[in-house]
CSV table of C-alpha atoms in Angstrom, one decimal:
chain,number,residue,atom,x,y,z
A,1128,UNK,CA,16.6,16.6,10.9
A,1129,UNK,CA,15.0,14.2,13.5
A,1130,UNK,CA,11.6,15.0,12.1
A,1131,UNK,CA,12.5,13.1,9.0
A,1132,UNK,CA,11.9,9.9,10.9
A,1133,UNK,CA,8.2,10.5,11.3
A,1134,UNK,CA,7.4,11.6,7.7
A,1135,UNK,CA,7.1,8.1,6.1
A,1136,UNK,CA,4.3,7.5,8.7
A,1137,UNK,CA,2.6,10.9,8.5
A,1138,UNK,CA,2.5,11.2,4.7
A,1139,UNK,CA,0.5,8.0,4.0
A,1140,UNK,CA,-1.7,8.7,7.0
A,1141,UNK,CA,-2.6,12.1,5.6
A,1142,UNK,CA,-3.1,10.6,2.2
A,1143,UNK,CA,-5.5,8.0,3.6
A,1144,UNK,CA,-7.5,10.7,5.4
A,1145,UNK,CA,-7.7,13.0,2.4
A,1146,UNK,CA,-8.8,10.1,0.1
A,1147,UNK,CA,-11.7,9.3,2.4
A,1148,UNK,CA,-13.3,12.6,1.3
A,1149,UNK,CA,-12.8,11.8,-2.4
A,1150,UNK,CA,-13.9,8.2,-2.2
A,1151,UNK,CA,-16.8,8.5,-4.7
A,1152,UNK,CA,-14.7,10.4,-7.2
A,1153,UNK,CA,-12.6,7.6,-8.6
A,1154,UNK,CA,-10.6,9.5,-11.1
A,1155,UNK,CA,-9.6,12.1,-8.5
A,1156,UNK,CA,-8.7,9.2,-6.0
A,1157,UNK,CA,-6.5,7.5,-8.7
A,1158,UNK,CA,-4.6,10.7,-9.4
A,1159,UNK,CA,-4.1,11.6,-5.8
A,1160,UNK,CA,-2.9,8.1,-5.0
A,1161,UNK,CA,-0.3,8.3,-7.7
A,1162,UNK,CA,0.8,11.8,-6.5
A,1163,UNK,CA,1.1,10.8,-2.9
A,1164,UNK,CA,2.9,7.5,-3.7
A,1165,UNK,CA,5.5,9.4,-5.8
A,1166,UNK,CA,6.0,11.9,-3.1
A,1167,UNK,CA,6.4,9.1,-0.6
A,1168,UNK,CA,9.0,7.4,-2.9
A,1169,UNK,CA,11.0,10.7,-3.3
A,1170,UNK,CA,10.9,11.4,0.5
A,1171,UNK,CA,11.9,7.8,1.5
A,1172,UNK,CA,14.7,7.9,-1.1
A,1173,UNK,CA,16.1,11.1,0.4
A,1174,UNK,CA,15.8,9.8,3.9
A,1175,UNK,CA,17.6,6.5,2.9
A,1176,UNK,CA,20.4,8.5,1.3
A,1177,UNK,CA,20.7,10.7,4.4
A,1178,UNK,CA,20.8,7.8,6.9
A,1179,UNK,CA,23.2,5.7,4.8
A,1180,UNK,CA,25.6,8.6,4.5
A,1181,UNK,CA,25.2,10.4,7.8
A,1182,UNK,CA,23.9,7.8,10.3
A,1183,UNK,CA,20.8,6.9,12.3
A,1184,UNK,CA,18.0,9.5,12.7
A,1185,UNK,CA,16.1,9.3,16.0
A,1186,UNK,CA,13.0,11.2,17.0
A,1187,UNK,CA,11.7,11.6,20.5
A,1188,UNK,CA,8.1,12.4,20.3
A,1189,UNK,CA,6.7,15.2,22.5
A,1190,UNK,CA,10.2,16.0,23.7
A,1191,UNK,CA,10.0,13.0,26.1
A,1192,UNK,CA,13.5,11.7,26.4
A,1193,UNK,CA,14.1,8.0,25.7
A,1194,UNK,CA,13.3,5.6,27.2
A,1195,UNK,CA,10.2,7.4,28.7
A,1196,UNK,CA,8.5,8.6,25.5
A,1197,UNK,CA,7.7,7.0,22.2
A,1198,UNK,CA,10.8,6.9,20.0
A,1199,UNK,CA,11.2,6.5,16.3
A,1200,UNK,CA,14.5,5.1,15.0
A,1201,UNK,CA,15.3,5.5,11.3
A,1202,UNK,CA,18.5,3.4,11.1
A,1203,UNK,CA,20.0,2.1,7.8
A,1204,UNK,CA,17.9,-1.2,7.9
A,1205,UNK,CA,14.6,0.7,8.5
A,1206,UNK,CA,15.5,3.3,5.8
A,1207,UNK,CA,16.1,0.6,3.2
A,1208,UNK,CA,12.9,-1.3,4.0
A,1209,UNK,CA,10.8,1.9,4.0
A,1210,UNK,CA,12.3,2.9,0.6
A,1211,UNK,CA,11.5,-0.6,-0.8
A,1212,UNK,CA,7.9,-0.3,0.6
A,1213,UNK,CA,7.4,3.0,-1.2
A,1214,UNK,CA,8.8,1.5,-4.4
A,1215,UNK,CA,6.1,-1.2,-4.2
A,1216,UNK,CA,3.4,1.3,-3.3
A,1217,UNK,CA,4.2,3.3,-6.4
A,1218,UNK,CA,4.0,0.2,-8.7
A,1219,UNK,CA,0.7,-0.8,-7.1
A,1220,UNK,CA,-0.7,2.7,-7.3
A,1221,UNK,CA,-0.1,2.8,-11.0
A,1222,UNK,CA,-1.3,-0.8,-11.5
A,1223,UNK,CA,-4.6,-0.4,-9.5
A,1224,UNK,CA,-6.7,1.6,-12.1
A,1225,UNK,CA,-6.2,-1.1,-14.6
A,1226,UNK,CA,-6.5,-4.0,-12.2
A,1227,UNK,CA,-10.3,-4.5,-12.7
A,1228,UNK,CA,-11.3,-3.4,-9.3
A,1229,UNK,CA,-14.5,-1.8,-10.8
A,1230,UNK,CA,-16.9,-0.8,-8.1
A,1231,UNK,CA,-14.5,-2.0,-5.4
A,1232,UNK,CA,-12.5,1.2,-5.9
A,1233,UNK,CA,-15.5,3.0,-4.3
A,1234,UNK,CA,-15.3,0.8,-1.2
A,1235,UNK,CA,-12.5,2.9,0.3
A,1236,UNK,CA,-9.8,0.9,-1.5
A,1237,UNK,CA,-7.4,3.9,-1.8
A,1238,UNK,CA,-7.7,5.0,1.9
A,1239,UNK,CA,-7.0,1.5,3.1
A,1240,UNK,CA,-4.1,1.2,0.7
A,1241,UNK,CA,-2.4,4.1,2.4
A,1242,UNK,CA,-3.4,2.9,5.9
A,1243,UNK,CA,-1.6,-0.3,5.1
A,1244,UNK,CA,1.5,1.6,4.0
A,1245,UNK,CA,1.3,3.6,7.2
A,1246,UNK,CA,1.3,0.5,9.4
A,1247,UNK,CA,4.1,-1.2,7.5
A,1248,UNK,CA,6.3,2.0,7.6
A,1249,UNK,CA,5.6,2.5,11.3
A,1250,UNK,CA,6.5,-1.1,12.1
A,1251,UNK,CA,9.9,-0.6,10.4
A,1252,UNK,CA,10.7,2.7,12.1
A,1253,UNK,CA,9.4,2.3,15.7
A,1254,UNK,CA,11.9,1.8,18.5
A,1255,UNK,CA,9.3,0.7,21.0
A,1256,UNK,CA,8.0,-2.9,21.4
A,1257,UNK,CA,4.5,-1.8,22.3
A,1258,UNK,CA,4.3,0.5,19.3
A,1259,UNK,CA,5.5,-2.3,17.1
A,1260,UNK,CA,2.3,-4.1,18.3
A,1261,UNK,CA,0.3,-0.9,17.5
A,1262,UNK,CA,1.6,-0.6,14.0
A,1263,UNK,CA,1.0,-4.3,13.4
A,1264,UNK,CA,-2.6,-3.7,14.3
A,1265,UNK,CA,-2.9,-0.7,12.0
A,1266,UNK,CA,-1.6,-2.7,9.0
A,1267,UNK,CA,-3.7,-5.7,10.0
A,1268,UNK,CA,-6.9,-3.6,10.2
A,1269,UNK,CA,-6.3,-2.2,6.8
A,1270,UNK,CA,-5.6,-5.7,5.5
A,1271,UNK,CA,-8.8,-7.0,6.9
A,1272,UNK,CA,-10.7,-4.4,4.9
A,1273,UNK,CA,-8.7,-5.1,1.7
A,1274,UNK,CA,-9.0,-8.9,1.8
A,1275,UNK,CA,-12.8,-8.8,1.9
A,1276,UNK,CA,-13.1,-6.0,-0.6
A,1277,UNK,CA,-15.8,-7.2,-3.0
A,1278,UNK,CA,-17.4,-9.7,-0.7
A,1279,UNK,CA,-17.1,-12.9,-2.8
A,1280,UNK,CA,-17.9,-16.1,-1.0
A,1281,UNK,CA,-14.3,-17.4,-1.3
A,1282,UNK,CA,-12.9,-14.1,0.0
A,1283,UNK,CA,-15.1,-14.3,3.1
A,1284,UNK,CA,-14.1,-17.9,3.8
A,1285,UNK,CA,-10.3,-17.2,3.5
A,1286,UNK,CA,-10.5,-13.9,5.3
A,1287,UNK,CA,-12.1,-15.6,8.3
A,1288,UNK,CA,-9.0,-17.9,8.6
A,1289,UNK,CA,-6.7,-14.9,8.1
A,1290,UNK,CA,-8.6,-12.9,10.7
A,1291,UNK,CA,-8.6,-15.6,13.4
A,1292,UNK,CA,-4.9,-16.5,13.1
A,1293,UNK,CA,-3.9,-12.9,13.3
A,1294,UNK,CA,-6.2,-12.2,16.2
A,1295,UNK,CA,-4.6,-15.1,18.1
A,1296,UNK,CA,-1.1,-14.0,17.3
A,1297,UNK,CA,-1.9,-10.4,18.3
A,1298,UNK,CA,-3.2,-11.6,21.6
A,1299,UNK,CA,0.0,-13.5,22.2
A,1300,UNK,CA,2.0,-10.5,21.1
A,1301,UNK,CA,0.5,-8.1,23.7
A,1302,UNK,CA,0.9,-10.8,26.3
A,1303,UNK,CA,4.6,-11.1,25.5
A,1304,UNK,CA,5.0,-7.3,25.7
A,1305,UNK,CA,3.3,-7.4,29.1
A,1306,UNK,CA,5.8,-10.1,30.2
A,1307,UNK,CA,8.7,-8.0,28.9
A,1308,UNK,CA,7.5,-4.9,30.8
A,1309,UNK,CA,6.9,-6.9,34.0
A,1310,UNK,CA,10.4,-8.4,33.9
A,1311,UNK,CA,12.4,-5.4,32.7
A,1312,UNK,CA,10.2,-2.4,33.4
A,1313,UNK,CA,10.4,-0.9,29.9
A,1314,UNK,CA,9.2,-1.4,26.3
A,1315,UNK,CA,11.8,0.7,24.7
A,1316,UNK,CA,13.8,-1.8,22.5
A,1317,UNK,CA,17.2,-0.2,23.2
A,1318,UNK,CA,16.7,-0.2,26.9
A,1319,UNK,CA,15.3,-3.8,26.7
A,1320,UNK,CA,18.5,-4.8,24.9
A,1321,UNK,CA,20.6,-3.1,27.6
A,1322,UNK,CA,18.8,-4.7,30.5
A,1323,UNK,CA,18.7,-8.2,28.9
A,1324,UNK,CA,22.5,-7.8,28.4
A,1325,UNK,CA,22.9,-6.8,32.0
A,1326,UNK,CA,20.9,-9.8,33.1
A,1327,UNK,CA,22.8,-12.1,30.7
A,1328,UNK,CA,19.4,-13.2,29.3
A,1329,UNK,CA,18.6,-15.4,32.3
A,1330,UNK,CA,15.5,-17.3,33.3
A,1331,UNK,CA,12.2,-16.0,32.0
A,1332,UNK,CA,13.8,-13.7,29.4
A,1333,UNK,CA,14.7,-16.5,27.0
A,1334,UNK,CA,11.2,-17.9,27.3
A,1335,UNK,CA,9.7,-14.5,26.5
A,1336,UNK,CA,12.0,-14.3,23.5
A,1337,UNK,CA,10.8,-17.7,22.2
A,1338,UNK,CA,7.2,-16.5,22.7
A,1339,UNK,CA,7.9,-13.4,20.6
A,1340,UNK,CA,9.5,-15.6,18.0
A,1341,UNK,CA,6.3,-17.7,17.9
A,1342,UNK,CA,4.2,-14.5,17.4
A,1343,UNK,CA,6.4,-13.2,14.6
A,1344,UNK,CA,6.8,-16.6,13.0
A,1345,UNK,CA,3.0,-16.8,12.7
A,1346,UNK,CA,2.9,-13.4,11.1
A,1347,UNK,CA,5.8,-14.2,8.8
A,1348,UNK,CA,4.2,-17.6,7.8
A,1349,UNK,CA,7.1,-19.8,8.8
A,1350,UNK,CA,6.8,-23.6,9.1
A,1351,UNK,CA,4.6,-25.0,10.6
A,1352,UNK,CA,2.4,-21.8,10.9
A,1353,UNK,CA,2.1,-21.0,7.2
A,1354,UNK,CA,-1.1,-22.9,6.5
A,1355,UNK,CA,-3.2,-19.7,6.6
A,1356,UNK,CA,-1.2,-17.8,4.0
A,1357,UNK,CA,-1.4,-19.2,0.5
A,1358,UNK,CA,-5.2,-19.1,-0.2
A,1359,UNK,CA,-5.7,-16.0,1.9
A,1360,UNK,CA,-3.2,-14.1,-0.4
A,1361,UNK,CA,-4.7,-15.1,-3.7
A,1362,UNK,CA,-8.4,-14.4,-3.1
A,1363,UNK,CA,-8.3,-10.6,-3.3
A,1364,UNK,CA,-7.6,-8.6,-6.4
A,1365,UNK,CA,-4.0,-9.0,-7.7
A,1366,UNK,CA,-2.9,-5.5,-6.6
A,1367,UNK,CA,-3.9,-6.4,-3.1
A,1368,UNK,CA,-2.2,-9.8,-3.3
A,1369,UNK,CA,1.0,-7.9,-4.4
A,1370,UNK,CA,0.8,-5.7,-1.4
A,1371,UNK,CA,0.2,-8.6,1.0
A,1372,UNK,CA,2.9,-10.9,-0.6
A,1373,UNK,CA,5.5,-8.2,-0.7
A,1374,UNK,CA,4.9,-6.4,2.7
A,1375,UNK,CA,2.9,-8.2,5.3
A,1376,UNK,CA,5.0,-11.3,5.9
A,1377,UNK,CA,8.1,-9.1,5.6
A,1378,UNK,CA,7.1,-7.1,8.6
A,1379,UNK,CA,6.9,-10.4,10.6
A,1380,UNK,CA,10.4,-11.5,9.5
A,1381,UNK,CA,11.7,-7.9,10.0
A,1382,UNK,CA,10.5,-8.2,13.6
A,1383,UNK,CA,12.4,-11.4,14.2
A,1384,UNK,CA,15.4,-9.7,12.6
A,1385,UNK,CA,15.2,-6.7,14.9
A,1386,UNK,CA,14.4,-8.5,18.1
A,1387,UNK,CA,16.9,-11.4,17.7
A,1388,UNK,CA,19.9,-9.3,16.5
A,1389,UNK,CA,19.4,-6.5,19.1
A,1390,UNK,CA,17.8,-8.0,22.2
A,1391,UNK,CA,18.0,-11.8,22.5
A,1392,UNK,CA,21.6,-12.4,21.3
A,1393,UNK,CA,23.1,-13.9,24.5
A,1394,UNK,CA,21.7,-17.5,24.3
A,1395,UNK,CA,22.2,-18.2,20.6
A,1396,UNK,CA,22.4,-22.0,21.3
A,1397,UNK,CA,18.8,-21.9,22.6
A,1398,UNK,CA,17.3,-19.6,20.0
A,1399,UNK,CA,19.2,-19.0,16.8
A,1400,UNK,CA,20.3,-22.6,16.2
A,1401,UNK,CA,16.6,-23.6,16.2
A,1402,UNK,CA,15.9,-20.9,13.6
A,1403,UNK,CA,18.1,-22.7,11.1
A,1404,UNK,CA,15.9,-25.8,11.3
A,1405,UNK,CA,12.8,-23.7,11.0
A,1406,UNK,CA,14.3,-22.1,8.0
A,1407,UNK,CA,15.1,-25.5,6.3
A,1408,UNK,CA,11.6,-26.8,7.0
A,1409,UNK,CA,10.0,-23.6,5.6
A,1410,UNK,CA,12.0,-24.0,2.4
A,1411,UNK,CA,11.1,-27.7,2.0
A,1412,UNK,CA,7.3,-27.5,2.8
A,1413,UNK,CA,6.9,-24.2,1.0
A,1414,UNK,CA,8.3,-25.5,-2.3
A,1415,UNK,CA,6.3,-28.7,-1.9
A,1416,UNK,CA,3.2,-26.6,-1.8
A,1417,UNK,CA,4.3,-24.6,-4.9
A,1418,UNK,CA,4.9,-27.9,-6.8
A,1419,UNK,CA,1.7,-29.5,-5.8
A,1420,UNK,CA,-0.7,-26.9,-7.3
A,1421,UNK,CA,-1.7,-25.9,-10.9
A,1422,UNK,CA,-3.1,-22.5,-9.8
A,1423,UNK,CA,-0.5,-19.9,-11.0
A,1424,UNK,CA,-1.4,-17.5,-8.1
A,1425,UNK,CA,-1.0,-20.3,-5.5
A,1426,UNK,CA,2.4,-21.2,-7.0
A,1427,UNK,CA,3.6,-17.6,-6.3
A,1428,UNK,CA,1.9,-17.6,-2.8
A,1429,UNK,CA,3.6,-20.8,-1.8
A,1430,UNK,CA,7.0,-19.4,-2.9
A,1431,UNK,CA,6.7,-16.8,-0.2
A,1432,UNK,CA,7.4,-19.5,2.4
A,1433,UNK,CA,10.8,-20.7,1.2
A,1434,UNK,CA,11.8,-17.1,0.8
A,1435,UNK,CA,11.1,-16.3,4.4
A,1436,UNK,CA,13.1,-19.5,5.2
A,1437,UNK,CA,16.1,-18.1,3.4
A,1438,UNK,CA,15.9,-14.8,5.3
A,1439,UNK,CA,15.5,-16.6,8.6
A,1440,UNK,CA,18.6,-18.7,7.8
A,1441,UNK,CA,20.8,-15.6,7.9
A,1442,UNK,CA,19.4,-14.7,11.3
A,1443,UNK,CA,20.0,-18.2,12.6
A,1444,UNK,CA,23.6,-18.4,11.3
A,1445,UNK,CA,24.2,-15.0,12.8
A,1446,UNK,CA,27.5,-14.0,11.2
A,1447,UNK,CA,28.1,-10.8,9.2
A,1448,UNK,CA,28.1,-12.5,5.8
A,1449,UNK,CA,24.8,-14.3,6.5
A,1450,UNK,CA,23.2,-11.2,7.9
A,1451,UNK,CA,24.2,-9.2,4.8
A,1452,UNK,CA,22.7,-12.0,2.7
A,1453,UNK,CA,19.4,-11.8,4.6
A,1454,UNK,CA,19.2,-8.1,4.1
A,1455,UNK,CA,20.0,-8.4,0.4
A,1456,UNK,CA,17.5,-11.3,0.0
A,1457,UNK,CA,14.8,-9.4,1.9
A,1458,UNK,CA,14.9,-6.4,-0.4
A,1459,UNK,CA,15.1,-8.7,-3.5
A,1460,UNK,CA,12.1,-10.8,-2.4
A,1461,UNK,CA,9.9,-7.8,-1.7
A,1462,UNK,CA,10.5,-6.5,-5.2
A,1463,UNK,CA,10.2,-9.8,-7.1
A,1464,UNK,CA,7.1,-11.1,-5.2
A,1465,UNK,CA,5.2,-7.9,-5.9
A,1466,UNK,CA,6.2,-8.1,-9.5
A,1467,UNK,CA,5.1,-11.8,-9.7
A,1468,UNK,CA,1.7,-11.3,-8.1
A,1469,UNK,CA,1.0,-8.4,-10.5
A,1470,UNK,CA,2.2,-10.5,-13.4
A,1471,UNK,CA,0.0,-13.5,-12.4
A,1472,UNK,CA,-2.9,-11.2,-12.2
A,1473,UNK,CA,-2.4,-10.1,-15.8
A,1474,UNK,CA,-1.8,-13.7,-17.0
A,1475,UNK,CA,-5.0,-14.9,-15.3
A,1476,UNK,CA,-6.9,-12.0,-16.8
A,1477,UNK,CA,-5.8,-12.6,-20.4
A,1478,UNK,CA,-6.2,-16.4,-20.1
A,1479,UNK,CA,-9.6,-16.1,-18.3
A,1480,UNK,CA,-8.4,-18.7,-15.7
A,1481,UNK,CA,-5.7,-19.3,-13.1
A,1482,UNK,CA,-5.6,-23.0,-13.8
A,1483,UNK,CA,-2.4,-24.0,-15.7
A,1484,UNK,CA,-4.2,-27.1,-17.2
A,1485,UNK,CA,-6.5,-24.8,-19.1
A,1486,UNK,CA,-3.7,-22.6,-20.6
A,1487,UNK,CA,-1.4,-22.8,-23.5
A,1488,UNK,CA,0.2,-20.9,-26.4
A,1489,UNK,CA,-0.1,-17.5,-24.8
A,1490,UNK,CA,3.4,-16.6,-26.1
A,1491,UNK,CA,2.0,-16.1,-29.6
A,1492,UNK,CA,-0.5,-13.5,-28.4
A,1493,UNK,CA,1.2,-12.0,-25.5
A,1494,UNK,CA,5.0,-12.4,-26.1
A,1495,UNK,CA,6.0,-9.5,-23.7
A,1496,UNK,CA,4.2,-11.2,-20.7
A,1497,UNK,CA,5.9,-14.5,-21.5
A,1498,UNK,CA,9.4,-13.0,-21.5
A,1499,UNK,CA,8.7,-10.9,-18.4
A,1500,UNK,CA,7.8,-14.2,-16.7
A,1501,UNK,CA,10.9,-15.8,-18.0
A,1502,UNK,CA,13.1,-13.1,-16.5
A,1503,UNK,CA,11.1,-13.1,-13.3
A,1504,UNK,CA,11.7,-16.9,-12.9
A,1505,UNK,CA,15.5,-16.4,-13.2
A,1506,UNK,CA,15.4,-13.5,-10.7
A,1507,UNK,CA,13.3,-15.4,-8.2
A,1508,UNK,CA,15.4,-18.6,-8.4
A,1509,UNK,CA,18.7,-16.8,-8.0
A,1510,UNK,CA,20.3,-17.4,-11.4
A,1511,UNK,CA,23.5,-15.3,-11.8
A,1512,UNK,CA,23.8,-12.4,-12.1
A,1513,UNK,CA,20.3,-11.5,-10.8
A,1514,UNK,CA,19.6,-10.2,-7.2
A,1515,UNK,CA,18.4,-13.6,-5.9
A,1516,UNK,CA,21.8,-15.1,-6.6
A,1517,UNK,CA,23.7,-12.4,-4.7
A,1518,UNK,CA,21.5,-12.8,-1.6
A,1519,UNK,CA,21.6,-16.6,-1.7
A,1520,UNK,CA,25.4,-16.7,-2.3
A,1521,UNK,CA,26.0,-14.6,0.8
A,1522,UNK,CA,23.6,-16.7,2.8
A,1523,UNK,CA,25.2,-19.9,1.8
A,1524,UNK,CA,28.7,-18.5,2.3
A,1525,UNK,CA,27.6,-17.5,5.8
A,1526,UNK,CA,26.2,-21.0,6.5
A,1527,UNK,CA,29.4,-22.6,5.2
A,1528,UNK,CA,31.4,-20.5,7.6
A,1529,UNK,CA,29.2,-21.7,10.4
A,1530,UNK,CA,29.6,-25.3,9.1
A,1531,UNK,CA,25.9,-25.8,8.5
A,1532,UNK,CA,26.3,-28.1,5.5
A,1533,UNK,CA,22.8,-29.8,5.6
A,1534,UNK,CA,21.0,-26.4,5.3
A,1535,UNK,CA,23.3,-25.5,2.4
A,1536,UNK,CA,22.2,-28.6,0.5
A,1537,UNK,CA,18.5,-27.9,1.3
A,1538,UNK,CA,18.9,-24.3,0.1
A,1539,UNK,CA,20.5,-25.3,-3.2
A,1540,UNK,CA,17.9,-28.0,-3.9
A,1541,UNK,CA,15.1,-25.5,-3.0
A,1542,UNK,CA,16.5,-23.0,-5.4
A,1543,UNK,CA,16.4,-25.5,-8.3
A,1544,UNK,CA,12.8,-26.4,-7.4
A,1545,UNK,CA,11.8,-22.7,-7.2
A,1546,UNK,CA,13.1,-22.3,-10.7
A,1547,UNK,CA,11.1,-25.3,-11.8
A,1548,UNK,CA,7.9,-24.1,-10.2
A,1549,UNK,CA,7.9,-20.8,-12.1
A,1550,UNK,CA,9.3,-22.4,-15.3
A,1551,UNK,CA,6.3,-24.7,-15.2
A,1552,UNK,CA,4.0,-21.7,-15.6
A,1553,UNK,CA,6.1,-20.5,-18.6
A,1554,UNK,CA,6.1,-23.9,-20.3
A,1555,UNK,CA,2.4,-24.7,-19.7
A,1556,UNK,CA,0.8,-21.3,-20.2
A,1557,UNK,CA,3.0,-19.7,-22.9
A,1558,UNK,CA,4.6,-22.6,-24.8
A,1559,UNK,CA,2.6,-24.7,-27.2
A,1560,UNK,CA,0.4,-24.3,-30.2
A,1561,UNK,CA,-1.3,-20.9,-30.8
A,1562,UNK,CA,-4.7,-22.5,-30.7
A,1563,UNK,CA,-4.1,-24.5,-27.6
A,1564,UNK,CA,-6.8,-22.6,-25.7
A,1565,UNK,CA,-9.1,-22.3,-28.7
A,1566,UNK,CA,-10.0,-18.9,-30.1
A,1567,UNK,CA,-9.8,-16.2,-27.4
A,1568,UNK,CA,-10.2,-12.6,-28.0
A,1569,UNK,CA,-7.0,-10.5,-27.3
A,1570,UNK,CA,-7.5,-8.4,-24.2
A,1571,UNK,CA,-5.8,-5.0,-23.5
A,1572,UNK,CA,-3.1,-5.0,-20.9
A,1573,UNK,CA,-2.7,-1.2,-21.0
A,1574,UNK,CA,-1.6,0.2,-17.6
A,1575,UNK,CA,-0.8,-3.3,-16.2
A,1576,UNK,CA,2.6,-4.1,-17.8
A,1577,UNK,CA,4.6,-0.9,-17.0
A,1578,UNK,CA,4.5,-1.3,-13.2
A,1579,UNK,CA,5.7,-4.9,-13.6
A,1580,UNK,CA,8.5,-3.8,-15.9
A,1581,UNK,CA,9.4,-1.1,-13.3
A,1582,UNK,CA,9.7,-3.7,-10.5
A,1583,UNK,CA,11.5,-6.3,-12.6
A,1584,UNK,CA,14.0,-3.6,-13.8
A,1585,UNK,CA,14.8,-2.7,-10.2
A,1586,UNK,CA,15.3,-6.4,-9.4
A,1587,UNK,CA,17.7,-6.8,-12.3
A,1588,UNK,CA,19.5,-3.6,-11.3
A,1589,UNK,CA,19.8,-4.9,-7.7
A,1590,UNK,CA,21.7,-7.9,-9.2
A,1591,UNK,CA,23.8,-6.2,-11.8
A,1592,UNK,CA,24.7,-3.4,-9.4
A,1593,UNK,CA,25.8,-5.8,-6.7
A,1594,UNK,CA,29.2,-4.2,-6.3
A,1595,UNK,CA,27.5,-1.0,-5.1
A,1596,UNK,CA,24.5,-2.5,-3.3
A,1597,UNK,CA,26.6,-5.1,-1.5
A,1598,UNK,CA,28.6,-2.4,0.2
A,1599,UNK,CA,25.4,-1.0,1.6
A,1600,UNK,CA,24.1,-4.4,2.8
A,1601,UNK,CA,27.5,-5.2,4.3
A,1602,UNK,CA,27.6,-1.9,6.2
A,1603,UNK,CA,24.1,-2.6,7.6
A,1604,UNK,CA,25.2,-6.1,8.6
A,1605,UNK,CA,28.2,-4.7,10.4
A,1606,UNK,CA,26.0,-2.2,12.2
A,1607,UNK,CA,23.5,-4.9,13.2
A,1608,UNK,CA,26.2,-7.2,14.5
A,1609,UNK,CA,27.1,-4.6,17.1
A,1610,UNK,CA,23.8,-3.9,19.1
A,1611,UNK,CA,25.6,-1.3,21.2
A,1612,UNK,CA,25.6,1.1,18.3
A,1613,UNK,CA,21.7,1.0,18.2
A,1614,UNK,CA,21.5,1.3,22.0
A,1615,UNK,CA,23.8,4.3,22.1
A,1616,UNK,CA,22.0,6.1,19.3
A,1617,UNK,CA,18.7,5.8,21.2
A,1618,UNK,CA,19.8,6.2,24.8
A,1619,UNK,CA,22.0,9.2,24.3
A,1620,UNK,CA,23.6,9.7,27.7
């Protein structure tokens, strides 16, 4: 049973290696990508069911007993995020053939696609701080290749910014890991948590924790370190943007989640209280960016930042209600952001532009796209009974229990402005006279719409099925609020 923990890493890695040999055979690569992604979804679904019903699965590689060897920990949080990752991988795998990649498909797109999934899954599952760094580098190397795929001038410009900021944060990450090892003599996260607890998080330990937060905040694109994200995420093909927007920043916020609910939990007044202000500032500056642009892809990219702020809010408040809200909102945002990036790709394709000022009347020609956007706006903004509402309700309830009234008001205002930012696309691009854009030839959207419907349907189900899904989020939150459960499951004495 313990071998199940490594399968979500091994499967996409094998898929990536296999697809290297079929790189020039596009049709074969497309078919294999769909098959591997569906197998990954089925496998991760089974593992999630097994973990939620029977408890954490740990794997000690090479029979080296923890904390001496590399350990993989498939707990309920990791299992849910791995499952969500594979859901998004399936949608992108089926969207990619119709995404207009053209010759780019022969530039090892599909192998790098699976290398990215390998890195993301590994980051969620690893129980070792150094291997978290390793899996970060795996997913970043794949993302470096994907962001420059095609070699347009704007891609190269934005990719340089993306590359430099991530190289800098990776350098700080490995430095922080060295500090942790020097101070505590281990990189196993369970043992780090145990030793930090014994030392009552004195002296340099809190400083190292703040350094790790800075590293993860950069990768998660929190205020004020978000400036590199918006344009970097919109320059590649929409299917790549969907992968980046749904997964990459979420690995950063997951790392904050894991480290600051397991390890650095003994000086909350020095760490978590600050997170609440970072969360509020991320909400404010992210939505200002979304409202300031007329580029539909940039609007969605900027909306990543307030979403990360909402998730960080739950970690900062640090009570069971807020943590369950962060978990719910994290899954919700992964699904809806991937759907929106794919949808913006289709809208830009049929309109021939990403500029709202040059759009109008698309509802007459593409009614399905219009109503999908309408539903997506409600889901993203958190209108009842959709999934965004459930997550935000739990977060704001948790904040109210902690008497954080100012952040509640910021969260409510941000939610209204998020709705406006997406509604602006619907009003300007789809409303209006049929001939607002002049005569344009209707383009085929075959193969593009079904993956978007799939992701939106899951987002809607996540909201309508809140009675069931909330119990899972609540049980994960209760587990997270007691770090000793994680420590005992890894350091079996």
